[in-house]
Short mmCIF file of C-alpha atoms and ligand atoms in Angstrom, two decimals:
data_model
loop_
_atom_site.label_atom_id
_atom_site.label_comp_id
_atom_site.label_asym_id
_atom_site.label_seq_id
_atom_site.Cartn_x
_atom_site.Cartn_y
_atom_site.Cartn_z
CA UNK A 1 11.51 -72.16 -78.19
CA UNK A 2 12.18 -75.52 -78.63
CA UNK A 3 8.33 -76.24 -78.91
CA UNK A 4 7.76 -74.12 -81.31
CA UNK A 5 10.12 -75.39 -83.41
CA UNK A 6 8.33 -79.36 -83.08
CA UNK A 7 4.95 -77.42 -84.26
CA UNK A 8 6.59 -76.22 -87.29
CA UNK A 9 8.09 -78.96 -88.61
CA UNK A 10 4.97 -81.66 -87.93
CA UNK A 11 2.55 -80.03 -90.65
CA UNK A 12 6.00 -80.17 -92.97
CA UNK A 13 6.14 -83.57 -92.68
CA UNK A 14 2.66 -84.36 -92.92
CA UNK A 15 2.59 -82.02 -96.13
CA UNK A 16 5.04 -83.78 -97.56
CA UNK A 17 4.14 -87.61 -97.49
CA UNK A 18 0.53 -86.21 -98.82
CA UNK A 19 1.98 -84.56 -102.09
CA UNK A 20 2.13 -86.04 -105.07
CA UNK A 21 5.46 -85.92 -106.42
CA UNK A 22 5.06 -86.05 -110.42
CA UNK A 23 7.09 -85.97 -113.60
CA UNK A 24 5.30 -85.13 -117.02
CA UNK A 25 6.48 -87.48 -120.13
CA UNK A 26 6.40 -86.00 -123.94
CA UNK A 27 3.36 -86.65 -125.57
CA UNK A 28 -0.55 -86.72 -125.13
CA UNK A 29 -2.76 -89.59 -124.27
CA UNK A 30 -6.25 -89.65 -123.59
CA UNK A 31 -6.02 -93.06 -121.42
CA UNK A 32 -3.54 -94.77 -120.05
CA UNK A 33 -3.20 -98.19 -118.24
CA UNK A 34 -0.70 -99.47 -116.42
CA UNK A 35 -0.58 -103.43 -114.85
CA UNK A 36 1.87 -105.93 -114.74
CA UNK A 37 4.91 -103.63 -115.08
CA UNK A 38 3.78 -102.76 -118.11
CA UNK A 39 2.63 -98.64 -119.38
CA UNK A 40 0.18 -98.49 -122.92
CA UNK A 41 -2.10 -95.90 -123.87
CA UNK A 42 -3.93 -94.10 -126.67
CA UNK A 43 -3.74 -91.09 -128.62
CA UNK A 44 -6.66 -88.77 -129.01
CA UNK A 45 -6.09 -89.41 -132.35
CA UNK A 46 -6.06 -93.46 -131.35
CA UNK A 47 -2.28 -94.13 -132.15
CA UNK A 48 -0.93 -96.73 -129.34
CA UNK A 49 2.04 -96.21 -127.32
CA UNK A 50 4.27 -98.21 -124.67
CA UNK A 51 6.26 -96.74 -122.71
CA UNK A 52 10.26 -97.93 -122.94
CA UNK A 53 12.38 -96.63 -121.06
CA UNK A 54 11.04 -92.76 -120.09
CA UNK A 55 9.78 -92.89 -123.32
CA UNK A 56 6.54 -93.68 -125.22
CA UNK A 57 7.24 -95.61 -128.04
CA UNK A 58 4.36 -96.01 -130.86
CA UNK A 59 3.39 -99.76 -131.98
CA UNK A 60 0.87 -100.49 -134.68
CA UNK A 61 -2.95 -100.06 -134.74
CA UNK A 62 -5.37 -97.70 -133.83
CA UNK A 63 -7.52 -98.15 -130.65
CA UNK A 64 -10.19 -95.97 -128.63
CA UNK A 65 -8.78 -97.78 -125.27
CA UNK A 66 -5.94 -99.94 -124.10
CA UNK A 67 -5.18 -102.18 -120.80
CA UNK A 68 -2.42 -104.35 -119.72
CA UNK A 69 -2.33 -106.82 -116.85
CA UNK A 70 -2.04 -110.31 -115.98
CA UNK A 71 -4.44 -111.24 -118.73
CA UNK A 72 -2.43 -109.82 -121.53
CA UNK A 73 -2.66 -106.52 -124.04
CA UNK A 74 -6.36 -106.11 -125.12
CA UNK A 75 -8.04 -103.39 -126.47
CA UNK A 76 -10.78 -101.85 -128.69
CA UNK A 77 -11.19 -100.10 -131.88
CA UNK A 78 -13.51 -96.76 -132.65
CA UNK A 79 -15.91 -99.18 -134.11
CA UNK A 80 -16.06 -101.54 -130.62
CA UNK A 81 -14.08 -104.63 -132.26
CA UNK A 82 -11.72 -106.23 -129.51
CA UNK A 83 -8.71 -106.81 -130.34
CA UNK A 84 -5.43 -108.57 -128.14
CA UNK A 85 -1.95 -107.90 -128.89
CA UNK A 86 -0.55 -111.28 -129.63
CA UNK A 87 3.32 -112.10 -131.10
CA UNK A 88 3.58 -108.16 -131.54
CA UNK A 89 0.30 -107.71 -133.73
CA UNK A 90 -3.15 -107.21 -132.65
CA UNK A 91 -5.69 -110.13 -133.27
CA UNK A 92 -9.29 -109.41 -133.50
CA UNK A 93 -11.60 -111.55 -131.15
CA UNK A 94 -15.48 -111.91 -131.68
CA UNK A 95 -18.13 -109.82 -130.05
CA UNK A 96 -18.28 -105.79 -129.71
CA UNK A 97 -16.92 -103.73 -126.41
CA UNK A 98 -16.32 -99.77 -125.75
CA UNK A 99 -13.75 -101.16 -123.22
CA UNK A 100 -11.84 -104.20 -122.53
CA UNK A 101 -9.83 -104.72 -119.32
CA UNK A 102 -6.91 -107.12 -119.11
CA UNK A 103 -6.47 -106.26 -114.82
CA UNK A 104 -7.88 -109.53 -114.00
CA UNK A 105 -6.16 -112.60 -112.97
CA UNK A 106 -6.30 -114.38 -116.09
CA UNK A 107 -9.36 -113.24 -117.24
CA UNK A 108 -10.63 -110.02 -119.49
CA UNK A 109 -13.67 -108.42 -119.04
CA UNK A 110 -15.45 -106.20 -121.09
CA UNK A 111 -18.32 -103.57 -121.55
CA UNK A 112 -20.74 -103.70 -124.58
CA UNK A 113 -21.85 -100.55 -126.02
CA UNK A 114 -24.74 -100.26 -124.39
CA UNK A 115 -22.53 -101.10 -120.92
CA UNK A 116 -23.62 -104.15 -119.98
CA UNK A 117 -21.17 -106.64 -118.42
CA UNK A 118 -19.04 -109.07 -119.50
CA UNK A 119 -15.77 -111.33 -118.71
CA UNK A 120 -14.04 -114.00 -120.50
CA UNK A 121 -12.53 -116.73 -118.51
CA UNK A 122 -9.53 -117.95 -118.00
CA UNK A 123 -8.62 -120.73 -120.58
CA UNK A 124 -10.10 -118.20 -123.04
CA UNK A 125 -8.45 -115.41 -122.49
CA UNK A 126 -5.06 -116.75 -121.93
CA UNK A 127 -5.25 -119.17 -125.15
CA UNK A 128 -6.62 -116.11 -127.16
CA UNK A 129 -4.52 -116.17 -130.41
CA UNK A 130 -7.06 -114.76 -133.26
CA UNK A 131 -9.99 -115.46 -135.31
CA UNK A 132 -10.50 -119.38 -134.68
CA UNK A 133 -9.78 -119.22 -130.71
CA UNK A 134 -12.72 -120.29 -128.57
CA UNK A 135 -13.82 -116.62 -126.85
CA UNK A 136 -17.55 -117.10 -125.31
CA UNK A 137 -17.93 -114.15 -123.57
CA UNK A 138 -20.05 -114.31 -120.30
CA UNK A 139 -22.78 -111.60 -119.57
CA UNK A 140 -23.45 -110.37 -115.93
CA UNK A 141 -26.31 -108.54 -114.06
CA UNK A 142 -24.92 -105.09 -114.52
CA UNK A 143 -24.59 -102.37 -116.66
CA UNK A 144 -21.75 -99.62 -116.37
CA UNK A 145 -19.81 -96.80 -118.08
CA UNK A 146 -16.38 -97.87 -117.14
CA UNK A 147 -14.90 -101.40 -115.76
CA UNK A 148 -11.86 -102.52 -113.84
CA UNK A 149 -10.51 -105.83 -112.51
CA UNK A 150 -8.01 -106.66 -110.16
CA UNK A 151 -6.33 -109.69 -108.32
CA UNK A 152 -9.86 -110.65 -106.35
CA UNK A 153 -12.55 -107.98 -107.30
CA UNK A 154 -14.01 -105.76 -110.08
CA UNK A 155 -14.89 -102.07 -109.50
CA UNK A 156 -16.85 -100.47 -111.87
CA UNK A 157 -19.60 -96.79 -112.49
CA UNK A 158 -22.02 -96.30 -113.91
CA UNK A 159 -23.62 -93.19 -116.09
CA UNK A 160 -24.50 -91.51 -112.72
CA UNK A 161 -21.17 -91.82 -111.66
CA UNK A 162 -22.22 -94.52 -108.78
CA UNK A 163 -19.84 -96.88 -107.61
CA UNK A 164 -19.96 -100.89 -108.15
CA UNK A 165 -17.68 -103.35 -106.59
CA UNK A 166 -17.94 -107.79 -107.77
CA UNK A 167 -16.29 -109.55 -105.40
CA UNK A 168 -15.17 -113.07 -105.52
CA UNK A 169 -13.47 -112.92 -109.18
CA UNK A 170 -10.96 -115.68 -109.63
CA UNK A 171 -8.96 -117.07 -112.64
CA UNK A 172 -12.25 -120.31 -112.94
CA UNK A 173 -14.56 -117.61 -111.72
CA UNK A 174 -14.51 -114.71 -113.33
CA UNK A 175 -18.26 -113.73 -112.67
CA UNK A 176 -17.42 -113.88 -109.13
CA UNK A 177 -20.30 -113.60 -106.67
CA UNK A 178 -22.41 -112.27 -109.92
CA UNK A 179 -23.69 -109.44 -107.27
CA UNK A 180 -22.34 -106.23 -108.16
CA UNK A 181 -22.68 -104.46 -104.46
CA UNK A 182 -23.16 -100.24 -104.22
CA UNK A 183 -20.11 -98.36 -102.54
CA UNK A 184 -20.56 -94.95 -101.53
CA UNK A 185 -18.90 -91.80 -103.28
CA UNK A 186 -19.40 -91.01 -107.07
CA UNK A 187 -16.56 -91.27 -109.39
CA UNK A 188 -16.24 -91.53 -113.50
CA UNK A 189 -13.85 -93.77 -113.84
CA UNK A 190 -12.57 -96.22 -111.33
CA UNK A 191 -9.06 -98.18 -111.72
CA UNK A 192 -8.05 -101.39 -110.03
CA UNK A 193 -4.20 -101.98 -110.05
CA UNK A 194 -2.31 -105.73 -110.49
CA UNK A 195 -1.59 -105.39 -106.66
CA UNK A 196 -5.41 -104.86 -105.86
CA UNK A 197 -5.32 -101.12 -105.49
CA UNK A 198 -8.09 -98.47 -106.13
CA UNK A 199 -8.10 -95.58 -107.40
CA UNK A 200 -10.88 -93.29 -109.33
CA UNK A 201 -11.70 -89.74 -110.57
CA UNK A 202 -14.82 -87.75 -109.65
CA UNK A 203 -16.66 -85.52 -112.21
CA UNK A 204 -14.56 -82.62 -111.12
CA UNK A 205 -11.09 -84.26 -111.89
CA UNK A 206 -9.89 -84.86 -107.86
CA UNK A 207 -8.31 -88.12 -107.09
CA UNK A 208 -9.31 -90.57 -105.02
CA UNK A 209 -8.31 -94.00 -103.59
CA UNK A 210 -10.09 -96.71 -101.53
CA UNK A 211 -8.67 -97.62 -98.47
CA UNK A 212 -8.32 -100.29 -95.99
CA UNK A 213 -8.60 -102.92 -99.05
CA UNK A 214 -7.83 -106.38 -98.18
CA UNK A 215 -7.90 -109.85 -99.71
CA UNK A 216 -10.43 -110.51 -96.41
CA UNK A 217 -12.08 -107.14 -97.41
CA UNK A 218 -12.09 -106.42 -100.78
CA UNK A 219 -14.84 -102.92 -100.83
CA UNK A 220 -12.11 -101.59 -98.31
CA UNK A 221 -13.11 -98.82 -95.57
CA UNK A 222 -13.51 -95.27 -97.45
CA UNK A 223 -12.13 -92.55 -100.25
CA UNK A 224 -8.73 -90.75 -99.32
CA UNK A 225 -8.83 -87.63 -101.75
CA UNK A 226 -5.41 -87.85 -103.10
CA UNK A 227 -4.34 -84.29 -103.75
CA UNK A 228 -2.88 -83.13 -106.79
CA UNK A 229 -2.79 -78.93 -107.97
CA UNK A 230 -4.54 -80.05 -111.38
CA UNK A 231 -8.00 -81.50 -112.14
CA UNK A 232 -7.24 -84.98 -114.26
CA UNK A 233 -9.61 -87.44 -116.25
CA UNK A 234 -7.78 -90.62 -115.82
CA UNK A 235 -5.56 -92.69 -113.60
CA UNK A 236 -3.61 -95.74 -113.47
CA UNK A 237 -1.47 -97.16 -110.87
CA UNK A 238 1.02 -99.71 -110.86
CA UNK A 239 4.24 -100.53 -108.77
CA UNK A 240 4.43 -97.58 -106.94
CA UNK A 241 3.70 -95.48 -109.64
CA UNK A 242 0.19 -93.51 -110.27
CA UNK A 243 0.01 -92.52 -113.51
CA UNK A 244 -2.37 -89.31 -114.61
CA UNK A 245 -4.16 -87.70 -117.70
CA UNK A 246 -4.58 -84.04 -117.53
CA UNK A 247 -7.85 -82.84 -118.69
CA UNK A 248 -5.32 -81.21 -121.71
CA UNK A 249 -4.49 -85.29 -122.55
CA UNK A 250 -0.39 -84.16 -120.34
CA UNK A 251 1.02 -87.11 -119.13
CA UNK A 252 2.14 -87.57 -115.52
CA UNK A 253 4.28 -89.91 -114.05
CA UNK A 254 3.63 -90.06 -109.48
CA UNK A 255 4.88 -91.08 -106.58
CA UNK A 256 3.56 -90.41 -103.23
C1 NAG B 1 -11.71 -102.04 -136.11
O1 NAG B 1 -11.22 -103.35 -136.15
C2 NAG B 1 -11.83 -104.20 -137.10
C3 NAG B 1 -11.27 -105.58 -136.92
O2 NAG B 1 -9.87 -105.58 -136.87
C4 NAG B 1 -11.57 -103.63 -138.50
O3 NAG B 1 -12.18 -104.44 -139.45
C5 NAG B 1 -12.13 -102.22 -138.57
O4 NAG B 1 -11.82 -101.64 -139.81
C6 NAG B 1 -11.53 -101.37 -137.46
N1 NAG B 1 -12.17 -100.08 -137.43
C7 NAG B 1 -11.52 -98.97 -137.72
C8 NAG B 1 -12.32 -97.71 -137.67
O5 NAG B 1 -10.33 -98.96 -137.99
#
């Protein structure tokens, strides 16, 4: 008796720290990001919202993608021109990107439209303040669909889904190693979080995050499927919160 009892309540358990534990929030977004204790994302329509409170609050412009993180607000218009939120308004900065990320430590990197690599460094992208800043983008030896930094690496795919990590970024060094290495798997889009975290979504809309990531080993060990009853096309994660985009642009708020 009492045996039986153990054996039903272990796969319980086990059920239960593996669930996903969500919480939609009003409103559509096609992409979210979420770094630095911050939440922004876009419209399909390209309106930008923060979230305040539980709720997402719209702020001017109109932007194809957004990202928050230790470099700032930055994001880019349907016609590729960067912009960075700065005193409330957003700036335009020189050059042309389908994406911007602000996830690295004090630097923003970029992807041109033809996905080739970029990242601005640190004095740059913290001084940023509009037309008339210094912004010299540098180019790198890759060329990808989707781009992420984090606090001591950059993940990024490319247009056959494979996966690329850089290792070595660092506020003076945002080129890092300037070796984008292969990881195995296939994903579309690939997230890094402000605490270093990794998490991506395959083709089909599953989940997945890297594991065994340290500062001493930054491609980490393999992909956990992380398993969730819908297929998504985006996720963000930040302080213990993943945040996902249903393929039908819903808006879910998860803990694990
Ligand atoms: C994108 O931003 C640039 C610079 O701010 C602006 O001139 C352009 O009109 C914007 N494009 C659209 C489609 O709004």
């Amino acid at each position: 008796m009492k045996r039986t009892a153990v054996l039903f309540l272990l796969p319980t358990l086990w059920t239960a720290c593996l669930t996903l534990e969500c919480t939609s929030v009003s409103g559509r977004l096609k992409q979210v990001d979420a770094g630095n204790g911050h939440v922004f994302g876009v419209c399909p329509k390209g309106e930008v919202f923060t979230l305040y409170g539980s709720s997402l609050i719209r702020i001017p412009g109109q932007l194809k993608h957004v990202s928050v993180g230790p470099a700032g607000v930055w994001g880019v218009n349907s016609t590729n021109h960067i912009h960075r939120l700065v005193k409330g308004d957003w700036v335009t900065a020189p050059g042309l990107m389908k994406q911007v990320d602000a996830g690295g430590k004090l630097f923003a990197a970029g992807l041109n439209m033809g996905g080739v690599v970029f990242c601005l460094g640190e004095e740059a992208t913290t001084g940023f303040a509009g037309p008339g800043s210094p912004a010299s983008w540098t180019q790198l030896p890759a060329r990808l669909k989707y781009y992420s930094c984090g606090p001591y690496s950059c993940w990024g795919v490319n247009t056959a889904d494979e996966i690329f990590i850089l290792k070595g970024v660092t506020p003076t060094a945002c080129g890092g190693s300037l070796e984008f290495q292969p990881i195995t798997g296939s994903l579309s889009m690939i997230e890094v979080s402000t605490d270093g975290r990794v998490y991506g979504v395959n083709s089909v809309g599953d989940i997945y995050q890297r594991e065994g990531i340290l500062p001493c080993n930054p491609a980490g060990t393999g992909w956990r499927h992380v398993s969730y009853s819908e297929k998504v096309k985006h996720v963000s994660y930040d302080l213990g919160h993943l945040w996902l985009i249903g393929k039908d642009n819903r808006i879910m708020d998860c803990t694990e």
